[in-house]
Amino acid sequence: MKRVKALQAHDGVVKIAEIDQPELFETGVLIETYYTAVSPGTERLLIEGSKQGVRQLGYSAVGKVKDVGVNVTTVQVDDIVACYGAPYVGHMEQLVVPETLVAKCSADVLPKHAAFAAHGTIAIHAIRQGQLQFGETVVVIGLGVLGQMIAKICAAASYDVICYEPNEKRAEMLKGTPGIEIFSDLNEMEQHILDYTKGHGVDAVLLCAGGKHSETTPRSLEWVRKQGRIVIVGDVEPQFNREQLFIKEAVITISRAGGPGRYDARYEREAIDYPYHYVRWTEGRNLAAYIRLLERKAIDVSDFVQLEIPFEHSAGVYDRLESSEALTAIIEYSGGN
């Protein structure tokens, strides 16, 4: 069997390993990888977890279709496609991804930007969980790559966006973006919310910070309006005061990955799609929506491309990210040249 190289972690050590090339199945798409995007927070957790066994790293990519399974109808050989979702997608030279987790890219989409397919898909699902309507106001807490993506998409959808990020370098990335107000001081943000909403509170809060325990989690109940929504997107514990919840009658929900279909083997591996009229926004349709945003130039993710690492040097990408304080990085494969 043909062998390919993949970025893996074992016992806390990251290295490039040779593995068997994934076999093409009936609903699968064989992809020659151009770029993969690094998700620093999630992948560091995988590296820590590799003490219990080998962990495949990465879950967001773009590349060229080399072959398709006999049941694939939406893409064909030589198409450029974005794809999302472990265990099919990783930092690997070649991928075999179910058709439901693949979206065709037009010539108007830069492959480097399409590489952030996972982040765009997850961001879109999180926004949908907030049930925002035109003209409403949303608070985004934490401007890592996912929080940045959520803020950009919310602004493109004409929501009023208020962000909190104590890291001034990250906060600076969104400054000047129409429709977005950014704060690095919680008290200043709270006063802005009070003034801007005339004391009513915002319609939704999306918690994108990590670190399990964050002071912003319980305080978010103070910012949201009565019957508003709080969406837990990052890795934080849902610590809320019951009395405040009762007074606000707020809705608390957790956003899981890219949307309906995730972790369902029939949807993913077998590519059995959910009925369009019952499940309008599956993870696959959210992925396609992200690509449409790029095609229409509705969002600009060029500032995400802060580090470009050749695949042969990718084992050091996490150290590079930590030492440079870059938001994220993309890994470049020979097919992308």
mmCIF file of C-alpha atoms in Angstrom:
data_model
loop_
_atom_site.group_PDB
_atom_site.id
_atom_site.type_symbol
_atom_site.label_atom_id
_atom_site.label_comp_id
_atom_site.label_asym_id
_atom_site.label_seq_id
_atom_site.Cartn_x
_atom_site.Cartn_y
_atom_site.Cartn_z
ATOM 1 C CA MET A 1 0.000 0.000 0.000
ATOM 2 C CA LYS A 2 1.181 3.519 -0.780
ATOM 3 C CA ARG A 3 2.505 5.520 2.163
ATOM 4 C CA VAL A 4 1.978 9.216 2.885
ATOM 5 C CA LYS A 5 3.343 11.562 5.525
ATOM 6 C CA ALA A 6 1.232 12.997 8.339
ATOM 7 C CA LEU A 7 1.805 15.203 11.351
ATOM 8 C CA GLN A 8 1.167 13.290 14.566
ATOM 9 C CA ALA A 9 1.767 13.550 18.296
ATOM 10 C CA HIS A 10 2.819 10.718 20.623
ATOM 11 C CA ASP A 11 3.853 11.028 24.265
ATOM 12 C CA GLY A 12 3.693 14.797 23.914
ATOM 13 C CA VAL A 13 6.161 14.842 21.001
ATOM 14 C CA VAL A 14 5.123 16.129 17.557
ATOM 15 C CA LYS A 15 6.679 14.489 14.514
ATOM 16 C CA ILE A 16 6.087 13.700 10.856
ATOM 17 C CA ALA A 17 5.264 10.009 10.454
ATOM 18 C CA GLU A 18 4.691 7.742 7.480
ATOM 19 C CA ILE A 19 1.268 6.114 7.450
ATOM 20 C CA ASP A 20 -0.785 4.096 5.007
ATOM 21 C CA GLN A 21 -2.551 6.297 2.474
ATOM 22 C CA PRO A 22 -6.275 6.348 3.297
ATOM 23 C CA GLU A 23 -8.304 4.131 0.998
ATOM 24 C CA LEU A 24 -10.869 5.720 -1.293
ATOM 25 C CA PHE A 25 -14.408 4.613 -0.442
ATOM 26 C CA GLU A 26 -17.679 4.917 -2.361
ATOM 27 C CA THR A 27 -18.639 8.327 -0.923
ATOM 28 C CA GLY A 28 -15.081 9.587 -0.517
ATOM 29 C CA VAL A 29 -13.015 12.249 -2.285
ATOM 30 C CA LEU A 30 -9.251 11.769 -2.661
ATOM 31 C CA ILE A 31 -7.539 15.131 -2.220
ATOM 32 C CA GLU A 32 -3.957 16.216 -2.815
ATOM 33 C CA THR A 33 -3.390 18.673 0.025
ATOM 34 C CA TYR A 34 -2.390 22.257 -0.767
ATOM 35 C CA TYR A 35 -2.685 23.867 2.675
ATOM 36 C CA THR A 36 -3.877 22.954 6.143
ATOM 37 C CA ALA A 37 -4.695 25.481 8.869
ATOM 38 C CA VAL A 38 -3.486 25.066 12.431
ATOM 39 C CA SER A 39 -5.921 25.383 15.342
ATOM 40 C CA PRO A 40 -3.491 26.131 18.175
ATOM 41 C CA GLY A 41 -5.827 25.641 21.145
ATOM 42 C CA THR A 42 -7.481 22.415 20.004
ATOM 43 C CA GLU A 43 -4.281 20.887 18.682
ATOM 44 C CA ARG A 44 -2.314 21.636 21.848
ATOM 45 C CA LEU A 45 -4.993 19.713 23.752
ATOM 46 C CA LEU A 46 -4.469 16.807 21.339
ATOM 47 C CA ILE A 47 -0.721 16.948 21.918
ATOM 48 C CA GLU A 48 -1.293 16.819 25.677
ATOM 49 C CA GLY A 49 -3.644 13.864 25.177
ATOM 50 C CA SER A 50 -1.065 11.978 23.098
ATOM 51 C CA LYS A 51 0.428 10.526 26.280
ATOM 52 C CA GLN A 52 -2.440 8.040 26.077
ATOM 53 C CA GLY A 53 -1.706 7.179 22.437
ATOM 54 C CA VAL A 54 -0.967 8.558 18.978
ATOM 55 C CA ARG A 55 -3.031 11.601 17.986
ATOM 56 C CA GLN A 56 -3.552 12.778 14.416
ATOM 57 C CA LEU A 57 -3.275 16.581 14.287
ATOM 58 C CA GLY A 58 -5.281 19.036 12.193
ATOM 59 C CA TYR A 59 -8.807 19.103 10.792
ATOM 60 C CA SER A 60 -9.013 21.932 8.229
ATOM 61 C CA ALA A 61 -7.625 21.809 4.688
ATOM 62 C CA VAL A 62 -7.819 22.730 1.022
ATOM 63 C CA GLY A 63 -6.504 20.875 -2.007
ATOM 64 C CA LYS A 64 -7.106 19.413 -5.461
ATOM 65 C CA VAL A 65 -9.372 16.459 -6.166
ATOM 66 C CA LYS A 66 -7.370 13.514 -7.540
ATOM 67 C CA ASP A 67 -10.107 10.875 -7.577
ATOM 68 C CA VAL A 68 -13.690 10.356 -6.379
ATOM 69 C CA GLY A 69 -15.716 7.401 -5.129
ATOM 70 C CA VAL A 70 -18.351 5.848 -7.362
ATOM 71 C CA ASN A 71 -21.224 7.554 -5.507
ATOM 72 C CA VAL A 72 -19.760 11.093 -5.501
ATOM 73 C CA THR A 73 -21.661 13.583 -7.667
ATOM 74 C CA THR A 74 -20.919 17.118 -6.395
ATOM 75 C CA VAL A 75 -17.194 17.382 -7.213
ATOM 76 C CA GLN A 76 -14.909 15.967 -9.875
ATOM 77 C CA VAL A 77 -11.230 15.431 -10.568
ATOM 78 C CA ASP A 78 -9.132 18.651 -10.651
ATOM 79 C CA ASP A 79 -11.664 20.673 -8.611
ATOM 80 C CA ILE A 80 -10.193 22.743 -5.788
ATOM 81 C CA VAL A 81 -12.048 21.905 -2.594
ATOM 82 C CA ALA A 82 -12.082 22.907 1.063
ATOM 83 C CA CYS A 83 -12.685 20.192 3.615
ATOM 84 C CA TYR A 84 -13.203 19.862 7.333
ATOM 85 C CA GLY A 85 -13.411 17.265 10.055
ATOM 86 C CA ALA A 86 -11.262 14.695 11.812
ATOM 87 C CA PRO A 87 -10.519 11.823 11.413
ATOM 88 C CA TYR A 88 -10.716 12.381 7.653
ATOM 89 C CA VAL A 89 -8.910 15.726 7.548
ATOM 90 C CA GLY A 90 -5.504 16.303 9.124
ATOM 91 C CA HIS A 91 -2.053 17.679 8.457
ATOM 92 C CA MET A 92 -1.391 15.069 5.751
ATOM 93 C CA GLU A 93 -0.092 14.990 2.180
ATOM 94 C CA GLN A 94 -3.247 13.299 0.895
ATOM 95 C CA LEU A 95 -6.727 13.019 2.339
ATOM 96 C CA VAL A 96 -9.829 10.948 1.717
ATOM 97 C CA VAL A 97 -12.854 12.936 2.865
ATOM 98 C CA PRO A 98 -16.576 12.109 2.661
ATOM 99 C CA GLU A 99 -18.489 14.124 0.086
ATOM 100 C CA THR A 100 -20.621 15.757 2.809
ATOM 101 C CA LEU A 101 -17.487 17.376 4.312
ATOM 102 C CA VAL A 102 -16.189 18.866 1.071
ATOM 103 C CA ALA A 103 -17.033 22.186 -0.642
ATOM 104 C CA LYS A 104 -15.937 23.205 -4.133
ATOM 105 C CA CYS A 105 -13.998 26.484 -4.402
ATOM 106 C CA SER A 106 -14.299 28.791 -7.382
ATOM 107 C CA ALA A 107 -11.379 30.689 -8.896
ATOM 108 C CA ASP A 108 -12.450 33.691 -6.778
ATOM 109 C CA VAL A 109 -11.334 31.932 -3.584
ATOM 110 C CA LEU A 110 -7.692 31.937 -2.525
ATOM 111 C CA PRO A 111 -6.722 28.428 -1.367
ATOM 112 C CA LYS A 112 -4.844 29.852 1.638
ATOM 113 C CA HIS A 113 -8.090 31.424 2.830
ATOM 114 C CA ALA A 114 -10.138 28.306 2.099
ATOM 115 C CA ALA A 115 -7.743 26.371 4.348
ATOM 116 C CA PHE A 116 -9.586 27.919 7.309
ATOM 117 C CA ALA A 117 -12.691 25.960 6.346
ATOM 118 C CA ALA A 118 -13.082 24.370 9.784
ATOM 119 C CA HIS A 119 -12.890 27.687 11.602
ATOM 120 C CA GLY A 120 -15.431 29.254 9.253
ATOM 121 C CA THR A 121 -17.814 26.303 9.553
ATOM 122 C CA ILE A 122 -17.606 26.178 13.352
ATOM 123 C CA ALA A 123 -18.036 29.961 13.565
ATOM 124 C CA ILE A 124 -21.152 29.907 11.390
ATOM 125 C CA HIS A 125 -22.763 27.171 13.471
ATOM 126 C CA ALA A 126 -21.988 29.076 16.687
ATOM 127 C CA ILE A 127 -23.645 32.197 15.276
ATOM 128 C CA ARG A 128 -26.711 30.170 14.294
ATOM 129 C CA GLN A 129 -26.894 28.845 17.858
ATOM 130 C CA GLY A 130 -27.199 32.456 18.988
ATOM 131 C CA GLN A 131 -30.388 32.767 16.874
ATOM 132 C CA LEU A 132 -29.470 36.318 15.930
ATOM 133 C CA GLN A 133 -31.736 38.381 13.721
ATOM 134 C CA PHE A 134 -30.971 41.327 11.476
ATOM 135 C CA GLY A 135 -29.995 44.428 13.457
ATOM 136 C CA GLU A 136 -29.311 42.660 16.762
ATOM 137 C CA THR A 137 -26.249 43.114 18.952
ATOM 138 C CA VAL A 138 -23.792 40.375 19.899
ATOM 139 C CA VAL A 139 -20.857 40.253 22.301
ATOM 140 C CA VAL A 140 -17.892 38.046 21.346
ATOM 141 C CA ILE A 141 -15.579 37.111 24.219
ATOM 142 C CA GLY A 142 -12.075 36.032 23.222
ATOM 143 C CA LEU A 143 -10.404 36.859 19.920
ATOM 144 C CA GLY A 144 -8.485 33.732 19.134
ATOM 145 C CA VAL A 145 -8.839 32.510 15.561
ATOM 146 C CA LEU A 146 -12.415 31.310 16.185
ATOM 147 C CA GLY A 147 -13.503 34.493 17.961
ATOM 148 C CA GLN A 148 -11.960 36.585 15.175
ATOM 149 C CA MET A 149 -13.799 34.541 12.562
ATOM 150 C CA ILE A 150 -17.102 34.870 14.428
ATOM 151 C CA ALA A 151 -16.683 38.640 14.767
ATOM 152 C CA LYS A 152 -15.909 39.050 11.036
ATOM 153 C CA ILE A 153 -18.919 36.979 9.955
ATOM 154 C CA CYS A 154 -21.257 38.736 12.398
ATOM 155 C CA ALA A 155 -20.153 42.114 11.066
ATOM 156 C CA ALA A 156 -20.663 40.903 7.487
ATOM 157 C CA ALA A 157 -24.219 39.903 8.478
ATOM 158 C CA SER A 158 -24.831 43.466 9.749
ATOM 159 C CA TYR A 159 -25.059 42.570 13.419
ATOM 160 C CA ASP A 160 -23.609 45.109 15.831
ATOM 161 C CA VAL A 161 -20.536 43.418 17.297
ATOM 162 C CA ILE A 162 -18.869 44.142 20.638
ATOM 163 C CA CYS A 163 -15.659 42.223 21.397
ATOM 164 C CA TYR A 164 -13.571 41.692 24.490
ATOM 165 C CA GLU A 165 -9.947 40.577 24.239
ATOM 166 C CA PRO A 166 -7.299 41.398 26.870
ATOM 167 C CA ASN A 167 -4.455 40.610 24.451
ATOM 168 C CA GLU A 168 -3.989 43.963 22.735
ATOM 169 C CA LYS A 169 -2.153 42.444 19.755
ATOM 170 C CA ARG A 170 -5.170 40.279 18.969
ATOM 171 C CA ALA A 171 -7.588 43.100 19.664
ATOM 172 C CA GLU A 172 -5.671 45.313 17.236
ATOM 173 C CA MET A 173 -6.369 42.907 14.348
ATOM 174 C CA LEU A 174 -10.053 43.862 14.202
ATOM 175 C CA LYS A 175 -9.753 47.558 14.937
ATOM 176 C CA GLY A 176 -11.194 49.661 12.158
ATOM 177 C CA THR A 177 -13.553 46.908 10.986
ATOM 178 C CA PRO A 178 -16.983 48.490 10.361
ATOM 179 C CA GLY A 179 -19.613 47.328 12.818
ATOM 180 C CA ILE A 180 -17.120 46.065 15.432
ATOM 181 C CA GLU A 181 -16.236 47.717 18.752
ATOM 182 C CA ILE A 182 -13.306 46.191 20.635
ATOM 183 C CA PHE A 183 -12.398 46.443 24.313
ATOM 184 C CA SER A 184 -9.495 45.159 26.392
ATOM 185 C CA ASP A 185 -11.034 46.363 29.656
ATOM 186 C CA LEU A 186 -14.173 44.598 30.923
ATOM 187 C CA ASN A 187 -15.474 47.604 32.836
ATOM 188 C CA GLU A 188 -15.205 49.805 29.746
ATOM 189 C CA MET A 189 -17.034 47.195 27.684
ATOM 190 C CA GLU A 190 -19.796 46.888 30.282
ATOM 191 C CA GLN A 191 -20.335 50.644 30.287
ATOM 192 C CA HIS A 192 -20.476 50.621 26.474
ATOM 193 C CA ILE A 193 -23.102 47.860 26.538
ATOM 194 C CA LEU A 194 -25.165 49.830 29.049
ATOM 195 C CA ASP A 195 -25.003 53.021 26.967
ATOM 196 C CA TYR A 196 -25.389 51.413 23.537
ATOM 197 C CA THR A 197 -28.396 49.260 24.436
ATOM 198 C CA LYS A 198 -29.965 51.928 26.672
ATOM 199 C CA GLY A 199 -29.794 49.544 29.588
ATOM 200 C CA HIS A 200 -31.599 46.653 27.872
ATOM 201 C CA GLY A 201 -28.542 44.455 27.294
ATOM 202 C CA VAL A 202 -27.277 42.699 24.181
ATOM 203 C CA ASP A 203 -29.211 40.033 22.313
ATOM 204 C CA ALA A 204 -26.548 37.330 22.512
ATOM 205 C CA VAL A 205 -23.130 36.607 23.997
ATOM 206 C CA LEU A 206 -20.751 34.129 22.339
ATOM 207 C CA LEU A 207 -18.121 32.857 24.774
ATOM 208 C CA CYS A 208 -15.051 31.942 22.711
ATOM 209 C CA ALA A 209 -12.390 32.131 25.424
ATOM 210 C CA GLY A 210 -10.596 29.016 26.645
ATOM 211 C CA GLY A 211 -9.179 28.063 29.998
ATOM 212 C CA LYS A 212 -12.171 26.269 31.586
ATOM 213 C CA HIS A 213 -12.836 28.900 34.260
ATOM 214 C CA SER A 214 -13.281 32.500 33.122
ATOM 215 C CA GLU A 215 -14.701 35.469 34.959
ATOM 216 C CA THR A 216 -16.508 36.445 31.767
ATOM 217 C CA THR A 217 -18.749 33.358 31.917
ATOM 218 C CA PRO A 218 -20.868 34.290 34.975
ATOM 219 C CA ARG A 219 -20.627 38.001 34.129
ATOM 220 C CA SER A 220 -22.154 37.407 30.693
ATOM 221 C CA LEU A 221 -25.569 37.203 32.394
ATOM 222 C CA GLU A 222 -25.162 40.861 33.337
ATOM 223 C CA TRP A 223 -24.670 41.866 29.686
ATOM 224 C CA VAL A 224 -27.452 39.945 28.004
ATOM 225 C CA ARG A 225 -31.013 41.255 27.778
ATOM 226 C CA LYS A 226 -33.986 39.465 29.273
ATOM 227 C CA GLN A 227 -34.620 36.278 27.253
ATOM 228 C CA GLY A 228 -31.285 36.773 25.532
ATOM 229 C CA ARG A 229 -28.944 33.952 24.488
ATOM 230 C CA ILE A 230 -25.528 32.858 25.735
ATOM 231 C CA VAL A 231 -23.594 30.431 23.535
ATOM 232 C CA ILE A 232 -20.606 28.529 24.913
ATOM 233 C CA VAL A 233 -18.187 28.124 22.025
ATOM 234 C CA GLY A 234 -14.806 27.853 23.769
ATOM 235 C CA ASP A 235 -13.574 25.384 26.365
ATOM 236 C CA VAL A 236 -15.201 27.026 29.406
ATOM 237 C CA GLU A 237 -17.309 25.572 32.190
ATOM 238 C CA PRO A 238 -20.979 26.710 32.273
ATOM 239 C CA GLN A 239 -20.864 28.464 35.636
ATOM 240 C CA PHE A 240 -23.949 30.661 35.998
ATOM 241 C CA ASN A 241 -25.885 32.057 38.917
ATOM 242 C CA ARG A 242 -29.338 30.490 39.078
ATOM 243 C CA GLU A 243 -31.028 33.618 40.434
ATOM 244 C CA GLN A 244 -29.625 35.723 37.604
ATOM 245 C CA LEU A 245 -30.717 33.085 35.114
ATOM 246 C CA PHE A 246 -34.205 33.166 36.592
ATOM 247 C CA ILE A 247 -34.415 36.962 36.463
ATOM 248 C CA LYS A 248 -33.163 37.159 32.886
ATOM 249 C CA GLU A 249 -34.846 33.935 31.719
ATOM 250 C CA ALA A 250 -31.775 33.649 29.511
ATOM 251 C CA VAL A 251 -31.119 30.738 27.181
ATOM 252 C CA ILE A 252 -27.773 28.960 27.668
ATOM 253 C CA THR A 253 -26.559 26.647 24.923
ATOM 254 C CA ILE A 254 -23.343 24.974 23.801
ATOM 255 C CA SER A 255 -22.223 25.072 20.189
ATOM 256 C CA ARG A 256 -20.845 21.720 19.035
ATOM 257 C CA ALA A 257 -18.401 21.783 16.142
ATOM 258 C CA GLY A 258 -19.695 22.655 12.656
ATOM 259 C CA GLY A 259 -23.360 21.763 12.991
ATOM 260 C CA PRO A 260 -25.794 18.883 12.534
ATOM 261 C CA GLY A 261 -24.097 15.833 11.100
ATOM 262 C CA ARG A 262 -20.901 16.064 13.124
ATOM 263 C CA TYR A 263 -19.991 12.724 14.702
ATOM 264 C CA ASP A 264 -22.828 10.977 12.852
ATOM 265 C CA ALA A 265 -21.206 8.185 10.815
ATOM 266 C CA ARG A 266 -24.212 7.863 8.506
ATOM 267 C CA TYR A 267 -24.024 11.546 7.591
ATOM 268 C CA GLU A 268 -20.241 11.707 7.337
ATOM 269 C CA ARG A 269 -18.781 8.357 6.285
ATOM 270 C CA GLU A 270 -21.825 7.186 4.319
ATOM 271 C CA ALA A 271 -22.660 10.709 3.051
ATOM 272 C CA ILE A 272 -26.368 10.260 3.792
ATOM 273 C CA ASP A 273 -27.461 13.890 3.930
ATOM 274 C CA TYR A 274 -30.241 15.155 6.189
ATOM 275 C CA PRO A 275 -33.404 16.357 4.409
ATOM 276 C CA TYR A 276 -32.914 19.970 3.356
ATOM 277 C CA HIS A 277 -36.371 21.055 4.538
ATOM 278 C CA TYR A 278 -35.931 19.541 8.014
ATOM 279 C CA VAL A 279 -32.248 20.309 8.701
ATOM 280 C CA ARG A 280 -31.494 23.448 6.740
ATOM 281 C CA TRP A 281 -27.952 23.992 8.001
ATOM 282 C CA THR A 282 -25.872 20.850 8.310
ATOM 283 C CA GLU A 283 -22.115 21.048 8.842
ATOM 284 C CA GLY A 284 -21.652 20.509 5.101
ATOM 285 C CA ARG A 285 -23.984 23.363 4.194
ATOM 286 C CA ASN A 286 -22.274 25.594 6.773
ATOM 287 C CA LEU A 287 -18.951 24.751 5.127
ATOM 288 C CA ALA A 288 -20.335 25.790 1.743
ATOM 289 C CA ALA A 289 -21.663 29.008 3.304
ATOM 290 C CA TYR A 290 -18.150 29.895 4.488
ATOM 291 C CA ILE A 291 -16.771 29.401 0.984
ATOM 292 C CA ARG A 292 -19.539 31.667 -0.389
ATOM 293 C CA LEU A 293 -18.481 34.396 2.045
ATOM 294 C CA LEU A 294 -14.975 34.196 0.598
ATOM 295 C CA GLU A 295 -16.246 34.175 -2.992
ATOM 296 C CA ARG A 296 -18.277 37.316 -2.396
ATOM 297 C CA LYS A 297 -15.416 39.038 -0.523
ATOM 298 C CA ALA A 298 -17.844 39.476 2.377
ATOM 299 C CA ILE A 299 -15.075 38.681 4.852
ATOM 300 C CA ASP A 300 -11.301 39.061 4.683
ATOM 301 C CA VAL A 301 -9.204 36.415 6.443
ATOM 302 C CA SER A 302 -5.866 37.435 4.938
ATOM 303 C CA ASP A 303 -4.690 38.585 8.384
ATOM 304 C CA PHE A 304 -4.975 34.972 9.579
ATOM 305 C CA VAL A 305 -2.076 33.988 7.298
ATOM 306 C CA GLN A 306 0.616 35.098 9.728
ATOM 307 C CA LEU A 307 2.951 32.110 9.500
ATOM 308 C CA GLU A 308 3.445 29.823 6.496
ATOM 309 C CA ILE A 309 5.335 26.648 7.337
ATOM 310 C CA PRO A 310 6.503 24.086 4.744
ATOM 311 C CA PHE A 311 5.167 20.642 5.639
ATOM 312 C CA GLU A 312 8.661 19.196 6.061
ATOM 313 C CA HIS A 313 9.219 21.664 8.931
ATOM 314 C CA SER A 314 5.712 21.430 10.385
ATOM 315 C CA ALA A 315 6.703 19.523 13.545
ATOM 316 C CA GLY A 316 7.988 22.836 14.916
ATOM 317 C CA VAL A 317 4.878 24.862 14.076
ATOM 318 C CA TYR A 318 3.488 24.840 17.621
ATOM 319 C CA ASP A 319 6.748 26.146 19.099
ATOM 320 C CA ARG A 320 6.843 28.808 16.381
ATOM 321 C CA LEU A 321 3.318 29.882 17.241
ATOM 322 C CA GLU A 322 4.098 30.101 20.934
ATOM 323 C CA SER A 323 7.333 32.053 20.507
ATOM 324 C CA SER A 324 5.913 34.473 17.933
ATOM 325 C CA GLU A 325 2.498 34.925 19.590
ATOM 326 C CA ALA A 326 0.992 34.591 16.116
ATOM 327 C CA LEU A 327 -2.734 33.872 16.023
ATOM 328 C CA THR A 328 -2.430 30.807 13.820
ATOM 329 C CA ALA A 329 -0.461 29.339 10.928
ATOM 330 C CA ILE A 330 -0.933 27.457 7.689
ATOM 331 C CA ILE A 331 1.108 24.479 6.577
ATOM 332 C CA GLU A 332 2.068 24.385 2.899
ATOM 333 C CA TYR A 333 2.413 21.147 0.923
ATOM 334 C CA SER A 334 4.200 20.565 -2.362
ATOM 335 C CA GLY A 335 0.894 20.498 -4.241
ATOM 336 C CA GLY A 336 0.226 24.110 -3.252
ATOM 337 C CA ASN A 337 3.279 25.483 -5.031
#
